[in-house]
């Protein structure tokens, strides 16, 4: 068995913002198909597509009305099948996003639950309860702000850990489990190589707690058996926000899923001691269950790491507010962080556009924002639109080759230098750095061993290969020949710079 996923680089495509074929301003599956050769040339192993299923888009497709239908905004099931076929021809694997914690409020089951009233069969497939007097059944809060319960005219309340348009399924109901086993098979039969499982820690609710309940693992054991029935090592990836790395590791025990996102790494300060600790602990926690560690710096849910890292020195996952940042300094640190990440053992996740050095867009007008968290939050959380701005492919002005029409979120006027066309083949461009790094990475193998290094500097080896990162504020001397550097170096390694070299 190749165990392809153990060191795979998996590229997240956010379908509405990748490439638009029909000019409606929203990206689509045919658009993605035309750009697959770009991903092959970039050197990734697999593509994870955020949801493209039938949805009223209350949460950008994380609110699914029908799990077996492609939303017309994105195309058809035939388009999905063609995309999977093209990807396979190019040597790319395809992972789709499964949203089993909740459906859309327009899902047929939920509509029937509403129509049929209290006590009816379909209400049992979700969490409907009586309140306590005028108050909700308990004090759970929605992750998008406000109570996690919404009251109906008939007096019952229903649970939604996210937006009210995303009612949580009752996973104790056998019809729910049956339905998702069938949905898995539908997409496996169509040829997908795996699933990213949304809110994987949320499916089973306890009496007082809604996350990371032990019961979720029974579900993943069943799913693993289904995945293993299919040829070609189909995988499951957990989006599981658990309190400790050991709890995260439970999702990737040998008879459960294959990988889990490492959000602790994503949120770690850019500080040598912190980075070393999170890397070591991540490797150890996953090794204890025989799973590969994973690494991620950006996604559709957090501010882009280029912008975030400039401020995250104090531990805040920042970058949400429209404060001025120094983009050149942010890019420098982001490139150093990426080169560190790609040298680590295990599997790495890239989010579309980070290979172009895209910054978070901080000045979107409120009227353009679509993130439900932005509109519902009482605080200043939920600014997730700034990392979802459509990609710039070519040209000097919006939509920068994104498609024949506009783009659903406005692109900044100063992105001409960041397009794929502007960076392709240009030495020193961020795109060239990613391509080279992904190509060199293929030869890396073996465990990580830390090397002695001055304060503020991290150094480790994997066989003959070494990665050295300066997270401090002063330059340090280096010797030997450099394979790849995140920023120019000569005989010193400047701050916020990573190099790869060969040890002889
Ligand atoms: C996950 C998704 C996020 C979505 C939420 C609700 O965290 O990554 O985008 O809003 O689940 O489905």
Short mmCIF file of C-alpha atoms and ligand atoms in Angstrom, two decimals:
data_model
loop_
_atom_site.label_atom_id
_atom_site.label_comp_id
_atom_site.label_asym_id
_atom_site.label_seq_id
_atom_site.Cartn_x
_atom_site.Cartn_y
_atom_site.Cartn_z
CA UNK A 1 0.00 0.00 0.00
CA UNK A 2 1.31 3.40 -0.91
CA UNK A 3 -0.28 5.18 2.03
CA UNK A 4 -0.24 8.24 -0.22
CA UNK A 5 -1.93 10.41 2.38
CA UNK A 6 0.80 10.08 5.02
CA UNK A 7 2.92 12.82 3.48
CA UNK A 8 0.46 14.33 1.00
CA UNK A 9 0.20 18.03 0.28
CA UNK A 10 -3.50 18.77 0.07
CA UNK A 11 -4.64 22.02 -1.55
CA UNK A 12 -7.94 23.53 -0.43
CA UNK A 13 -10.06 24.88 -3.26
CA UNK A 14 -12.82 27.22 -2.15
CA UNK A 15 -15.10 26.68 -5.17
CA UNK A 16 -16.88 30.02 -5.15
CA UNK A 17 -13.57 31.87 -5.27
CA UNK A 18 -11.28 29.74 -7.42
CA UNK A 19 -12.31 30.21 -11.06
CA UNK A 20 -15.59 31.22 -12.68
CA UNK A 21 -16.50 29.73 -16.07
CA UNK A 22 -19.89 31.32 -16.70
CA UNK A 23 -19.48 34.94 -15.67
CA UNK A 24 -21.96 34.99 -12.80
CA UNK A 25 -19.20 36.16 -10.47
CA UNK A 26 -19.13 32.93 -8.47
CA UNK A 27 -16.56 30.22 -9.14
CA UNK A 28 -17.77 26.82 -10.34
CA UNK A 29 -16.73 23.25 -11.07
CA UNK A 30 -16.07 23.79 -14.80
CA UNK A 31 -13.86 26.73 -13.78
CA UNK A 32 -11.91 24.51 -11.41
CA UNK A 33 -11.52 21.90 -14.15
CA UNK A 34 -9.80 24.35 -16.45
CA UNK A 35 -7.30 25.21 -13.73
CA UNK A 36 -6.39 21.66 -12.65
CA UNK A 37 -3.16 21.72 -14.70
CA UNK A 38 -2.08 24.70 -12.59
CA UNK A 39 -2.46 22.57 -9.47
CA UNK A 40 -0.58 19.69 -11.06
CA UNK A 41 2.25 22.10 -11.95
CA UNK A 42 2.22 23.53 -8.44
CA UNK A 43 3.04 20.03 -7.26
CA UNK A 44 0.26 19.18 -4.83
CA UNK A 45 -1.01 15.63 -4.35
CA UNK A 46 -4.68 16.22 -3.70
CA UNK A 47 -7.37 18.85 -3.87
CA UNK A 48 -9.95 19.32 -1.13
CA UNK A 49 -13.04 21.14 -2.39
CA UNK A 50 -15.18 23.06 0.09
CA UNK A 51 -18.91 22.21 -0.31
CA UNK A 52 -20.52 22.56 -3.73
CA UNK A 53 -23.78 20.81 -2.88
CA UNK A 54 -27.32 22.15 -3.22
CA UNK A 55 -27.60 24.94 -0.69
CA UNK A 56 -29.29 28.28 -0.09
CA UNK A 57 -25.77 29.48 0.80
CA UNK A 58 -26.65 30.81 4.24
CA UNK A 59 -23.13 29.74 5.25
CA UNK A 60 -21.42 29.57 1.86
CA UNK A 61 -22.53 26.00 1.20
CA UNK A 62 -21.91 24.63 4.72
CA UNK A 63 -25.71 24.48 4.86
CA UNK A 64 -26.69 21.60 2.60
CA UNK A 65 -30.19 20.99 1.24
CA UNK A 66 -29.36 17.85 -0.73
CA UNK A 67 -26.09 15.98 -0.27
CA UNK A 68 -26.34 14.20 -3.62
CA UNK A 69 -27.02 17.24 -5.78
CA UNK A 70 -24.54 19.87 -6.99
CA UNK A 71 -25.80 23.40 -6.55
CA UNK A 72 -26.57 24.88 -10.00
CA UNK A 73 -24.34 27.80 -9.00
CA UNK A 74 -21.41 25.38 -9.16
CA UNK A 75 -22.57 23.01 -11.91
CA UNK A 76 -23.96 19.49 -11.98
CA UNK A 77 -23.07 16.03 -10.71
CA UNK A 78 -21.80 15.34 -14.22
CA UNK A 79 -19.42 18.29 -13.83
CA UNK A 80 -18.21 16.86 -10.53
CA UNK A 81 -17.63 13.49 -12.12
CA UNK A 82 -15.75 15.08 -15.01
CA UNK A 83 -13.65 17.09 -12.58
CA UNK A 84 -12.75 13.95 -10.62
CA UNK A 85 -11.84 12.19 -13.87
CA UNK A 86 -9.65 15.06 -15.08
CA UNK A 87 -7.95 15.31 -11.71
CA UNK A 88 -7.17 11.61 -11.70
CA UNK A 89 -5.76 11.85 -15.23
CA UNK A 90 -3.40 14.54 -13.94
CA UNK A 91 -2.38 12.46 -10.93
CA UNK A 92 -4.37 14.54 -8.45
CA UNK A 93 -6.69 13.07 -5.85
CA UNK A 94 -10.00 14.71 -4.93
CA UNK A 95 -11.42 15.13 -1.43
CA UNK A 96 -14.91 16.50 -0.93
CA UNK A 97 -16.36 18.25 2.09
CA UNK A 98 -19.05 16.39 4.03
CA UNK A 99 -21.24 18.39 6.42
CA UNK A 100 -22.86 15.82 8.74
CA UNK A 101 -23.38 17.93 11.86
CA UNK A 102 -26.25 19.93 10.44
CA UNK A 103 -28.30 20.39 7.29
CA UNK A 104 -29.77 23.47 5.73
CA UNK A 105 -33.10 24.56 7.17
CA UNK A 106 -34.36 23.96 3.62
CA UNK A 107 -33.47 20.27 3.76
CA UNK A 108 -36.56 18.17 3.10
CA UNK A 109 -36.40 16.53 6.54
CA UNK A 110 -36.29 19.83 8.36
CA UNK A 111 -39.13 21.30 6.32
CA UNK A 112 -41.23 18.30 7.16
CA UNK A 113 -40.21 18.57 10.80
CA UNK A 114 -41.47 22.17 10.83
CA UNK A 115 -44.66 21.36 8.96
CA UNK A 116 -45.58 18.24 10.95
CA UNK A 117 -45.31 19.93 14.33
CA UNK A 118 -44.31 18.88 17.86
CA UNK A 119 -43.98 15.15 18.48
CA UNK A 120 -43.81 14.28 14.77
CA UNK A 121 -41.38 11.75 13.34
CA UNK A 122 -39.18 14.21 11.45
CA UNK A 123 -38.65 16.36 14.52
CA UNK A 124 -36.79 13.40 16.01
CA UNK A 125 -34.14 13.65 13.31
CA UNK A 126 -33.09 17.05 14.70
CA UNK A 127 -32.96 18.43 18.24
CA UNK A 128 -36.37 19.90 19.09
CA UNK A 129 -37.10 20.65 22.73
CA UNK A 130 -39.47 22.54 24.96
CA UNK A 131 -37.93 25.57 26.59
CA UNK A 132 -37.69 26.45 30.25
CA UNK A 133 -40.48 28.96 30.60
CA UNK A 134 -39.60 31.62 28.06
CA UNK A 135 -35.98 30.58 27.95
CA UNK A 136 -34.21 28.10 25.65
CA UNK A 137 -33.65 24.50 26.82
CA UNK A 138 -30.08 25.30 27.87
CA UNK A 139 -27.47 28.04 27.61
CA UNK A 140 -25.52 26.72 24.61
CA UNK A 141 -24.32 29.49 22.35
CA UNK A 142 -24.08 29.46 18.55
CA UNK A 143 -20.53 29.66 17.24
CA UNK A 144 -21.80 32.48 15.07
CA UNK A 145 -23.10 34.47 18.02
CA UNK A 146 -26.32 34.44 20.04
CA UNK A 147 -28.17 31.45 21.50
CA UNK A 148 -27.83 28.05 19.82
CA UNK A 149 -31.62 27.61 20.02
CA UNK A 150 -34.34 29.22 17.96
CA UNK A 151 -37.95 29.23 19.06
CA UNK A 152 -40.80 28.33 16.73
CA UNK A 153 -44.34 29.67 16.79
CA UNK A 154 -45.55 26.30 18.17
CA UNK A 155 -43.41 26.84 21.26
CA UNK A 156 -40.63 24.32 20.57
CA UNK A 157 -37.00 25.30 20.17
CA UNK A 158 -34.49 23.70 17.78
CA UNK A 159 -30.74 23.46 18.13
CA UNK A 160 -28.26 25.07 15.73
CA UNK A 161 -24.63 25.28 16.84
CA UNK A 162 -24.08 27.58 13.86
CA UNK A 163 -26.62 29.79 12.06
CA UNK A 164 -30.39 29.26 12.57
CA UNK A 165 -30.39 28.11 8.91
CA UNK A 166 -28.17 25.17 9.99
CA UNK A 167 -30.24 22.90 12.29
CA UNK A 168 -28.17 20.17 13.98
CA UNK A 169 -29.01 16.57 13.14
CA UNK A 170 -29.85 14.15 15.92
CA UNK A 171 -27.21 11.48 15.43
CA UNK A 172 -28.98 9.14 17.85
CA UNK A 173 -31.63 8.66 15.17
CA UNK A 174 -30.85 5.66 12.95
CA UNK A 175 -32.16 7.39 9.82
CA UNK A 176 -29.45 10.04 10.15
CA UNK A 177 -26.66 7.48 10.35
CA UNK A 178 -28.17 5.49 7.45
CA UNK A 179 -28.45 8.57 5.30
CA UNK A 180 -24.81 9.55 5.75
CA UNK A 181 -23.54 6.04 5.06
CA UNK A 182 -25.47 6.22 1.83
CA UNK A 183 -24.12 9.69 1.01
CA UNK A 184 -20.56 8.45 1.56
CA UNK A 185 -21.17 5.65 -0.89
CA UNK A 186 -22.72 7.99 -3.43
CA UNK A 187 -19.53 10.07 -3.67
CA UNK A 188 -17.18 7.11 -3.30
CA UNK A 189 -18.95 5.45 -6.20
CA UNK A 190 -18.43 8.64 -8.18
CA UNK A 191 -14.70 8.31 -7.56
CA UNK A 192 -13.77 10.73 -4.78
CA UNK A 193 -10.61 9.88 -2.83
CA UNK A 194 -11.90 11.00 0.52
CA UNK A 195 -13.87 13.35 2.70
CA UNK A 196 -13.07 16.31 4.86
CA UNK A 197 -15.54 16.01 7.69
CA UNK A 198 -16.96 19.32 8.83
CA UNK A 199 -17.40 19.82 12.57
CA UNK A 200 -16.40 16.19 13.13
CA UNK A 201 -16.33 16.74 16.89
CA UNK A 202 -19.94 17.95 17.07
CA UNK A 203 -22.20 15.15 15.86
CA UNK A 204 -23.02 13.55 19.19
CA UNK A 205 -24.41 15.80 21.90
CA UNK A 206 -24.01 15.09 25.59
CA UNK A 207 -26.32 16.25 28.35
CA UNK A 208 -24.15 19.27 29.17
CA UNK A 209 -21.60 19.37 26.39
CA UNK A 210 -21.99 19.44 22.66
CA UNK A 211 -18.42 18.82 21.47
CA UNK A 212 -15.92 15.97 21.41
CA UNK A 213 -18.21 13.40 22.98
CA UNK A 214 -16.86 9.84 22.96
CA UNK A 215 -19.86 8.65 20.95
CA UNK A 216 -18.60 10.37 17.78
CA UNK A 217 -15.91 7.72 17.45
CA UNK A 218 -18.44 4.95 16.81
CA UNK A 219 -19.56 6.89 13.77
CA UNK A 220 -16.03 7.19 12.40
CA UNK A 221 -15.34 3.50 12.99
CA UNK A 222 -18.34 2.69 10.81
CA UNK A 223 -17.22 5.16 8.17
CA UNK A 224 -13.71 3.73 8.13
CA UNK A 225 -15.12 0.33 7.29
CA UNK A 226 -16.95 1.87 4.33
CA UNK A 227 -13.85 3.75 3.14
CA UNK A 228 -11.83 0.55 3.34
CA UNK A 229 -14.30 -1.32 1.16
CA UNK A 230 -13.23 0.85 -1.77
CA UNK A 231 -9.94 0.44 -3.63
CA UNK A 232 -7.26 3.13 -3.69
CA UNK A 233 -7.02 4.19 -0.03
CA UNK A 234 -9.93 6.60 0.34
CA UNK A 235 -9.44 8.80 3.36
CA UNK A 236 -11.33 10.74 6.01
CA UNK A 237 -10.02 14.00 7.46
CA UNK A 238 -11.50 15.34 10.67
CA UNK A 239 -12.17 18.98 11.31
CA UNK A 240 -12.15 18.33 15.05
CA UNK A 241 -11.62 21.13 17.51
CA UNK A 242 -10.75 19.13 20.62
CA UNK A 243 -9.20 20.57 23.77
CA UNK A 244 -5.88 18.69 23.59
CA UNK A 245 -3.77 17.05 20.90
CA UNK A 246 -4.40 13.70 22.59
CA UNK A 247 -8.13 14.20 22.17
CA UNK A 248 -7.57 15.14 18.51
CA UNK A 249 -5.52 11.94 18.10
CA UNK A 250 -8.57 9.90 19.09
CA UNK A 251 -10.10 10.77 15.70
CA UNK A 252 -7.21 9.15 13.84
CA UNK A 253 -6.84 5.89 15.70
CA UNK A 254 -6.14 3.00 13.32
CA UNK A 255 -9.82 2.09 12.88
CA UNK A 256 -11.11 5.68 12.56
CA UNK A 257 -10.21 8.54 10.24
CA UNK A 258 -6.83 9.09 8.58
CA UNK A 259 -5.99 12.66 9.44
CA UNK A 260 -7.15 15.52 11.63
CA UNK A 261 -6.44 19.20 11.14
CA UNK A 262 -3.85 20.62 13.49
CA UNK A 263 -5.41 23.88 14.62
CA UNK A 264 -3.02 24.17 17.51
CA UNK A 265 -0.21 24.52 15.02
CA UNK A 266 -2.19 27.09 13.04
CA UNK A 267 -2.70 29.22 16.14
CA UNK A 268 0.83 28.90 17.53
CA UNK A 269 2.83 32.06 18.14
CA UNK A 270 5.68 32.82 15.80
CA UNK A 271 8.21 32.23 18.51
CA UNK A 272 10.93 29.59 18.52
CA UNK A 273 10.08 27.86 21.79
CA UNK A 274 6.36 27.75 21.03
CA UNK A 275 6.87 26.46 17.51
CA UNK A 276 9.26 23.76 18.66
CA UNK A 277 6.90 22.65 21.37
CA UNK A 278 3.80 22.45 19.18
CA UNK A 279 5.72 20.60 16.47
CA UNK A 280 7.15 18.06 18.90
CA UNK A 281 3.87 17.54 20.71
CA UNK A 282 1.93 17.18 17.46
CA UNK A 283 4.29 14.54 16.14
CA UNK A 284 4.23 12.65 19.44
CA UNK A 285 0.45 12.76 19.84
CA UNK A 286 -0.19 11.40 16.35
CA UNK A 287 2.65 8.83 16.56
CA UNK A 288 0.98 7.42 19.67
CA UNK A 289 -1.92 6.26 17.46
CA UNK A 290 0.12 5.56 14.33
CA UNK A 291 -1.24 8.55 12.38
CA UNK A 292 0.75 11.18 10.49
CA UNK A 293 0.86 14.67 11.94
CA UNK A 294 -0.74 17.38 9.79
CA UNK A 295 0.07 21.05 9.39
CA UNK A 296 -1.97 23.99 8.25
CA UNK A 297 -1.48 27.76 8.29
CA UNK A 298 -4.50 29.11 6.40
CA UNK A 299 -8.05 28.13 5.49
CA UNK A 300 -11.38 29.65 4.52
CA UNK A 301 -12.18 30.17 8.23
CA UNK A 302 -9.21 32.18 9.50
CA UNK A 303 -7.41 35.34 8.41
CA UNK A 304 -4.65 34.52 5.92
CA UNK A 305 -1.40 33.68 7.65
CA UNK A 306 0.49 36.42 5.91
CA UNK A 307 -1.65 39.00 7.68
CA UNK A 308 -2.22 37.02 10.87
CA UNK A 309 1.42 36.27 11.57
CA UNK A 310 2.30 39.92 11.57
CA UNK A 311 0.22 40.38 14.66
CA UNK A 312 0.07 36.96 16.23
CA UNK A 313 3.28 37.35 18.17
CA UNK A 314 1.18 37.82 21.25
CA UNK A 315 -0.90 34.73 20.58
CA UNK A 316 -3.99 36.47 19.29
CA UNK A 317 -5.43 34.99 16.12
CA UNK A 318 -5.65 38.44 14.76
CA UNK A 319 -5.88 40.03 11.37
CA UNK A 320 -9.59 40.60 11.52
CA UNK A 321 -9.60 44.31 11.88
CA UNK A 322 -8.74 46.95 9.33
CA UNK A 323 -5.59 48.08 11.06
CA UNK A 324 -2.65 49.01 8.89
CA UNK A 325 -0.11 46.23 8.42
CA UNK A 326 3.17 46.15 6.59
CA UNK A 327 2.43 43.70 3.77
CA UNK A 328 6.08 43.20 2.81
CA UNK A 329 7.01 42.20 6.35
CA UNK A 330 3.94 39.95 6.58
CA UNK A 331 4.84 38.19 3.38
CA UNK A 332 8.39 37.65 4.55
CA UNK A 333 7.24 35.91 7.71
CA UNK A 334 4.53 33.93 5.88
CA UNK A 335 7.08 32.58 3.42
CA UNK A 336 9.37 31.58 6.29
CA UNK A 337 6.48 29.87 8.09
CA UNK A 338 5.46 28.00 4.94
CA UNK A 339 8.96 26.74 4.28
CA UNK A 340 9.14 25.52 7.86
CA UNK A 341 5.76 23.78 7.52
CA UNK A 342 6.64 22.07 4.26
CA UNK A 343 9.83 20.62 5.76
CA UNK A 344 7.96 18.85 8.55
CA UNK A 345 7.12 15.13 8.41
CA UNK A 346 3.47 14.32 7.75
CA UNK A 347 0.81 15.92 5.59
CA UNK A 348 0.42 19.63 4.84
CA UNK A 349 -2.66 21.62 3.89
CA UNK A 350 -2.44 24.69 1.66
CA UNK A 351 -5.28 27.15 1.19
CA UNK A 352 -5.83 28.56 -2.29
CA UNK A 353 -3.97 31.80 -2.89
CA UNK A 354 -1.37 31.41 -0.19
CA UNK A 355 1.01 30.27 -2.92
CA UNK A 356 0.51 33.73 -4.45
CA UNK A 357 1.25 35.49 -1.17
CA UNK A 358 -2.27 36.90 -1.00
CA UNK A 359 -2.93 39.01 2.10
CA UNK A 360 -6.19 39.07 4.01
CA UNK A 361 -8.46 41.70 2.48
CA UNK A 362 -9.24 43.91 5.44
CA UNK A 363 -11.22 46.71 3.88
CA UNK A 364 -14.20 44.92 2.33
CA UNK A 365 -17.29 47.07 2.62
CA UNK A 366 -19.80 45.66 5.12
CA UNK A 367 -22.38 45.56 2.33
CA UNK A 368 -20.23 43.09 0.38
CA UNK A 369 -19.63 40.71 3.27
CA UNK A 370 -21.55 37.43 3.26
CA UNK A 371 -20.16 35.56 6.25
CA UNK A 372 -23.17 34.83 8.47
CA UNK A 373 -20.89 35.11 11.48
CA UNK A 374 -20.19 38.72 10.54
CA UNK A 375 -23.84 39.57 10.37
CA UNK A 376 -24.81 37.70 13.53
CA UNK A 377 -21.87 38.31 15.81
CA UNK A 378 -22.27 40.76 18.57
CA UNK A 379 -18.53 41.15 18.83
CA UNK A 380 -16.00 41.55 16.07
CA UNK A 381 -15.58 37.89 15.25
CA UNK A 382 -16.59 36.37 12.00
CA UNK A 383 -14.67 38.37 9.49
CA UNK A 384 -14.17 35.35 7.27
CA UNK A 385 -14.81 37.05 3.95
CA UNK A 386 -11.36 38.63 3.78
CA UNK A 387 -9.68 35.29 3.03
CA UNK A 388 -12.40 34.29 0.55
CA UNK A 389 -11.80 36.97 -2.06
CA UNK A 390 -11.62 35.38 -5.55
CA UNK A 391 -8.18 34.46 -6.87
CA UNK A 392 -6.27 36.72 -9.26
CA UNK A 393 -5.08 34.71 -12.27
CA UNK A 394 -3.94 37.30 -14.78
CA UNK A 395 -4.32 40.86 -16.01
CA UNK A 396 -3.96 44.29 -14.47
CA UNK A 397 -7.39 44.91 -13.01
CA UNK A 398 -10.30 43.05 -11.38
CA UNK A 399 -11.48 40.37 -11.98
CA UNK A 400 -7.88 39.42 -12.83
CA UNK A 401 -8.89 36.48 -15.00
CA UNK A 402 -11.16 35.01 -12.32
CA UNK A 403 -13.90 34.76 -14.91
CA UNK A 404 -15.74 36.56 -17.67
CA UNK A 405 -17.88 38.57 -15.23
CA UNK A 406 -17.30 40.22 -11.86
CA UNK A 407 -16.34 38.56 -8.63
CA UNK A 408 -18.80 37.98 -5.77
CA UNK A 409 -16.46 39.76 -3.37
CA UNK A 410 -14.57 42.76 -4.73
CA UNK A 411 -10.87 42.17 -5.38
CA UNK A 412 -8.37 44.85 -4.36
CA UNK A 413 -7.20 47.20 -7.11
CA UNK A 414 -3.53 46.53 -6.32
CA UNK A 415 -3.37 42.77 -6.96
CA UNK A 416 -1.89 42.94 -10.50
CA UNK A 417 1.54 41.94 -9.20
CA UNK A 418 0.08 38.97 -7.31
CA UNK A 419 -1.60 37.17 -10.21
CA UNK A 420 -0.48 33.71 -11.30
CA UNK A 421 0.56 35.18 -14.66
CA UNK A 422 2.68 37.86 -12.99
CA UNK A 423 4.51 35.35 -10.80
CA UNK A 424 4.83 32.32 -13.05
CA UNK A 425 8.47 31.58 -13.82
CA UNK A 426 9.64 34.68 -11.93
CA UNK A 427 12.57 33.81 -9.66
CA UNK A 428 11.88 34.85 -6.10
CA UNK A 429 8.11 35.08 -6.54
CA UNK A 430 6.02 33.38 -3.90
CA UNK A 431 4.57 31.05 -6.53
CA UNK A 432 8.09 30.00 -7.58
CA UNK A 433 9.01 29.43 -3.94
CA UNK A 434 6.01 27.14 -3.39
CA UNK A 435 6.65 25.20 -6.59
CA UNK A 436 10.28 24.64 -5.79
CA UNK A 437 9.51 23.74 -2.18
CA UNK A 438 6.87 21.21 -3.21
CA UNK A 439 9.26 19.67 -5.68
CA UNK A 440 12.18 19.41 -3.23
CA UNK A 441 9.80 18.13 -0.55
CA UNK A 442 9.12 14.97 -2.55
CA UNK A 443 12.62 13.73 -1.71
CA UNK A 444 12.24 14.28 2.04
CA UNK A 445 11.65 11.33 4.30
CA UNK A 446 12.38 10.18 7.77
CA UNK A 447 11.77 11.43 11.25
CA UNK A 448 12.55 14.89 12.50
CA UNK A 449 15.55 15.35 14.81
CA UNK A 450 16.17 18.73 16.42
CA UNK A 451 19.63 20.23 15.98
CA UNK A 452 21.38 22.61 18.34
CA UNK A 453 20.71 26.22 17.44
CA UNK A 454 21.16 29.69 18.90
CA UNK A 455 18.28 31.33 20.81
CA UNK A 456 15.45 32.35 18.51
CA UNK A 457 16.51 29.86 15.86
CA UNK A 458 15.01 26.43 15.13
CA UNK A 459 16.95 23.78 13.29
CA UNK A 460 16.07 20.19 12.54
CA UNK A 461 17.16 17.44 10.22
CA UNK A 462 15.47 14.65 8.38
CA UNK A 463 18.23 12.39 7.13
CA UNK A 464 20.66 14.52 5.14
CA UNK A 465 18.25 17.37 4.86
CA UNK A 466 18.12 20.29 7.28
CA UNK A 467 15.69 23.14 7.83
CA UNK A 468 16.79 26.23 9.73
CA UNK A 469 14.39 28.99 10.74
CA UNK A 470 15.30 32.33 12.28
CA UNK A 471 12.35 33.48 14.39
CA UNK A 472 14.52 35.92 16.31
CA UNK A 473 15.41 39.54 15.73
CA UNK A 474 19.10 39.29 14.78
CA UNK A 475 20.84 37.59 11.89
CA UNK A 476 22.82 34.43 12.56
CA UNK A 477 25.75 33.04 10.55
CA UNK A 478 25.19 30.03 8.29
CA UNK A 479 27.51 27.80 6.35
CA UNK A 480 27.07 25.17 3.70
CA UNK A 481 25.08 25.34 0.53
CA UNK A 482 21.48 26.46 0.58
CA UNK A 483 18.88 24.49 -1.38
CA UNK A 484 16.08 26.96 -0.92
CA UNK A 485 15.53 30.13 1.07
CA UNK A 486 12.28 31.91 1.92
CA UNK A 487 14.01 35.29 1.38
CA UNK A 488 17.45 36.15 0.02
CA UNK A 489 20.38 35.03 2.19
CA UNK A 490 24.16 35.16 1.81
CA UNK A 491 26.37 34.08 4.68
CA UNK A 492 23.86 35.08 7.32
CA UNK A 493 20.30 34.00 8.01
CA UNK A 494 18.23 37.17 8.58
CA UNK A 495 15.23 37.31 10.94
CA UNK A 496 11.97 35.78 9.70
CA UNK A 497 13.78 33.62 7.16
CA UNK A 498 13.89 29.85 6.62
CA UNK A 499 16.46 27.91 4.65
CA UNK A 500 16.63 24.34 3.49
CA UNK A 501 20.06 22.83 3.07
CA UNK A 502 21.82 19.53 2.72
CA UNK A 503 24.01 18.25 5.52
CA UNK A 504 27.22 16.64 4.40
C1 LIG B 1 -16.74 24.46 9.66
C2 LIG B 1 -16.46 25.15 8.36
C3 LIG B 1 -16.99 26.54 8.44
C4 LIG B 1 -18.48 26.48 8.67
C5 LIG B 1 -18.81 25.64 9.89
C6 LIG B 1 -20.25 25.28 9.92
O1 LIG B 1 -16.06 25.03 10.74
O2 LIG B 1 -15.09 25.10 8.08
O3 LIG B 1 -16.71 27.28 7.27
O4 LIG B 1 -18.98 27.77 8.84
O5 LIG B 1 -18.10 24.43 9.90
O6 LIG B 1 -20.54 24.31 8.96
#
